[in-house]
Amino acid sequence: VKPAPSILNRIMLLHLGAFAGISTAIIAAAFLLLHATVDTFEESVLRGHAQTVSQYLSHDQTGWTLALPPDLAAAYRKGAGSFALAIVSDEGRTLFSSFPDGTHLAAPHGVSAAGRYSHQRMGQSAFYRLVLPKQGDGHTAWVLVGQNLSSPDVIVDDVLSGFVARLVWIALPILAVIFVIDILLLRRQFRPVLAASQSAARIQPNSLPARLSMTGLPREVLPLAEAFNQALERLEQALRAQREFTADAAHELRTPLAILRTAVDTTLDAQTARRFHGDIDAMSHTLDQLLELAELEGEALETSEAVDLTALATEVVTLMAPLALAQNRTIEFEGADGPPMRARASRPMLLRALRNLVENAVRHAPPGGRVVVEVAAPASLIVRDNGPGIAPSERTLVLQRFWRKNRAGQNAGLGLAIVAKIVELHGGRLDIADNPGGGAAITIRLPVT
Ligand SMILES: Nc1ncnc2c1ncn2[C@@H]1O[C@H](COP(=O)(O)OP(=O)(O)OP(=O)(O)O)[C@@H](O)[C@H]1O
Ligand SMILES: [Mg+2]
């Protein structure tokens, strides 16, 4: 199955999103707050101007008159400073204007007596602007006071944008540091879970007494680990029961088989008895192999012994040579000169594996054929014969229990399964290949010590 994305990554992504959101919100809020403060301040300044100017504005029979004292008139002169003033009558006539030329000054409508403050683009420039109505003889005139933002006197907008830029540069590193700490803490929380899954990955059938360590596991994962350990316990029991059953069955069958053999010998004539012997031998061979396999199942091997591979191979050759000779086959040992080759292994188990391979080779070599047992660097045992070989398509089949190409004869089809199991328990590799001169070449590769 395709694994769901890592929880850790998802949490980190969520936190990243949250941090991005929070920092944007903080910066935006600071900006808006500052903006609102500036607006309040600006509005009160402009209102002061408008109210002062209003006092010098009056209406009589000739219409509106603006009589500014000279100092005020000088302050509102076009180009004098950042402030601009305009008076617009309700007929839309401009009585006075120091706004830049081309600025449209229509009489505003719907402005209450309190006036209206706004940001306004007027011509080329942006203005803070306040409009205040002035009543006289039932007529209305509008006092427009604006402050030009592009004037060098006005620094409030520069302060505003500068502040935001600075805030970004201060807030981002702080948030980044908090985020890194956050991730480190998160990873720490997950460490016991990772450790538990790594120890789970190391569990093998022959290391079953192993359990997941539950120390430091968070409460959310603890039930999973407990359930896993209980499952391991049941698995171990089932495996033990199965192994014991096979061993018991093999044992139980041995005695009746021995009785049968005696009965055959005593009740039948010699010629008929010999016919049964073959079958009885095959059965007891199968029982032996079965028992060996059952013993290996679920077993933790003691493989710490430094085994001399050269000595082991010569021992098997010596052991099997008479048997082979009786069948008109020869067995030879081949090995490089030099110091004896050693491997960490269980000697009796390795002997058993090699004996099975040699038995196979002797059986499959043609009459007069030759079996070679070779020790190769760094820690390999090779058995070669000049028989029919094992076809590539059969190389996984031969390892299966009870599989044999030819069902006639005394073989059980368990030998290579036993070998494979022993090699696996040693953490080694079993290779089935062609012998260069024809036949099979089977290699046990043990891990180098
Ligand atoms: N050296 C070999 N050359 C050709 N075929 C082989 C060789 N070794 C094994 N085989 C094939 O693989 C099958 C399985 O071998 P394995 O050793 O597992 O069982 P077996 O020899 O038939 O029985 P057992 O070893 O239990 O008495 C054999 O029956 C045979 O067909
Ligand atoms: Mg065999």
Tab-separated table of N, CA, C and O in Angstrom, residues 20 52 55 99 108 126 150 152 192 200 208 227 249-250 254 265 291 297 300 306 353 422 436:
chain	number	residue	atom	x	y	z
A	20	ALA	N	2.869	31.267	9.080
A	20	ALA	CA	2.734	32.235	7.994
A	20	ALA	C	1.499	33.089	8.235
A	20	ALA	O	1.541	34.322	8.116
A	52	THR	N	-10.358	77.222	11.346
A	52	THR	CA	-9.721	78.546	11.355
A	52	THR	C	-10.111	79.316	10.093
A	52	THR	O	-10.535	80.476	10.149
A	55	GLN	N	-13.634	80.823	9.823
A	55	GLN	CA	-13.910	82.079	10.531
A	55	GLN	C	-13.741	83.299	9.632
A	55	GLN	O	-14.328	84.354	9.880
A	99	PHE	N	-4.852	74.325	-4.495
A	99	PHE	CA	-4.568	72.951	-4.940
A	99	PHE	C	-3.845	73.024	-6.272
A	99	PHE	O	-3.956	74.011	-6.981
A	108	PRO	N	-18.887	69.265	-3.102
A	108	PRO	CA	-19.271	67.960	-2.578
A	108	PRO	C	-20.705	67.979	-2.063
A	108	PRO	O	-21.193	69.024	-1.651
A	126	ALA	N	-1.468	62.500	-4.119
A	126	ALA	CA	-2.412	61.914	-3.176
A	126	ALA	C	-2.538	62.865	-1.995
A	126	ALA	O	-1.545	63.435	-1.537
A	150	SER	N	2.953	63.847	-1.234
A	150	SER	CA	4.244	63.800	-1.929
A	150	SER	C	5.124	64.987	-1.543
A	150	SER	O	6.271	65.061	-1.955
A	152	PRO	N	7.690	67.046	0.554
A	152	PRO	CA	8.770	66.555	1.426
A	152	PRO	C	8.496	66.838	2.910
A	152	PRO	O	9.079	66.192	3.770
A	192	PRO	N	10.658	8.177	20.186
A	192	PRO	CA	10.346	6.831	20.713
A	192	PRO	C	9.535	6.001	19.727
A	192	PRO	O	9.717	4.784	19.637
A	200	ALA	N	10.772	-3.040	15.723
A	200	ALA	CA	9.800	-3.968	15.144
A	200	ALA	C	10.320	-4.531	13.833
A	200	ALA	O	10.150	-5.712	13.527
A	208	LEU	N	11.948	-14.195	17.916
A	208	LEU	CA	10.610	-13.827	18.368
A	208	LEU	C	10.483	-13.419	19.832
A	208	LEU	O	9.599	-12.648	20.157
A	227	ALA	N	-0.697	-3.933	21.798
A	227	ALA	CA	-1.397	-4.911	20.964
A	227	ALA	C	-0.402	-5.675	20.102
A	227	ALA	O	-0.511	-6.888	19.913
A	249	ALA	N	5.236	-35.519	16.442
A	249	ALA	CA	4.702	-36.453	15.437
A	249	ALA	C	5.823	-37.316	14.879
A	249	ALA	O	5.683	-38.534	14.734
A	250	ALA	N	6.957	-36.675	14.564
A	250	ALA	CA	8.075	-37.431	14.004
A	250	ALA	C	8.563	-38.479	14.998
A	250	ALA	O	8.819	-39.630	14.637
A	254	ARG	N	8.404	-42.781	14.851
A	254	ARG	CA	9.647	-43.545	14.788
A	254	ARG	C	9.500	-44.949	15.375
A	254	ARG	O	9.944	-45.922	14.765
A	265	ASP	N	10.733	-58.044	8.960
A	265	ASP	CA	11.870	-58.962	8.951
A	265	ASP	C	11.487	-60.339	9.485
A	265	ASP	O	11.959	-61.356	8.984
A	291	LEU	N	12.191	-33.765	11.378
A	291	LEU	CA	12.588	-33.432	12.740
A	291	LEU	C	13.641	-32.323	12.744
A	291	LEU	O	13.578	-31.377	13.526
A	297	GLU	N	12.972	-24.442	13.079
A	297	GLU	CA	11.897	-23.446	12.985
A	297	GLU	C	11.796	-22.637	14.264
A	297	GLU	O	11.706	-23.194	15.347
A	300	ALA	N	16.510	-19.604	17.746
A	300	ALA	CA	17.574	-18.610	17.687
A	300	ALA	C	18.894	-19.359	17.767
A	300	ALA	O	19.156	-20.053	18.738
A	306	ALA	N	33.707	-19.324	16.212
A	306	ALA	CA	34.533	-19.118	15.017
A	306	ALA	C	34.818	-20.492	14.408
A	306	ALA	O	35.585	-21.278	14.945
A	353	ALA	N	24.153	-28.591	6.967
A	353	ALA	CA	23.832	-27.965	5.684
A	353	ALA	C	24.741	-28.503	4.590
A	353	ALA	O	24.279	-28.910	3.514
A	422	ILE	N	19.103	-22.923	7.545
A	422	ILE	CA	20.350	-22.766	8.313
A	422	ILE	C	21.115	-21.528	7.843
A	422	ILE	O	21.596	-20.728	8.652
A	436	PRO	N	30.364	-24.357	-14.141
A	436	PRO	CA	30.911	-24.030	-15.474
A	436	PRO	C	31.059	-25.259	-16.385
A	436	PRO	O	30.775	-25.176	-17.583
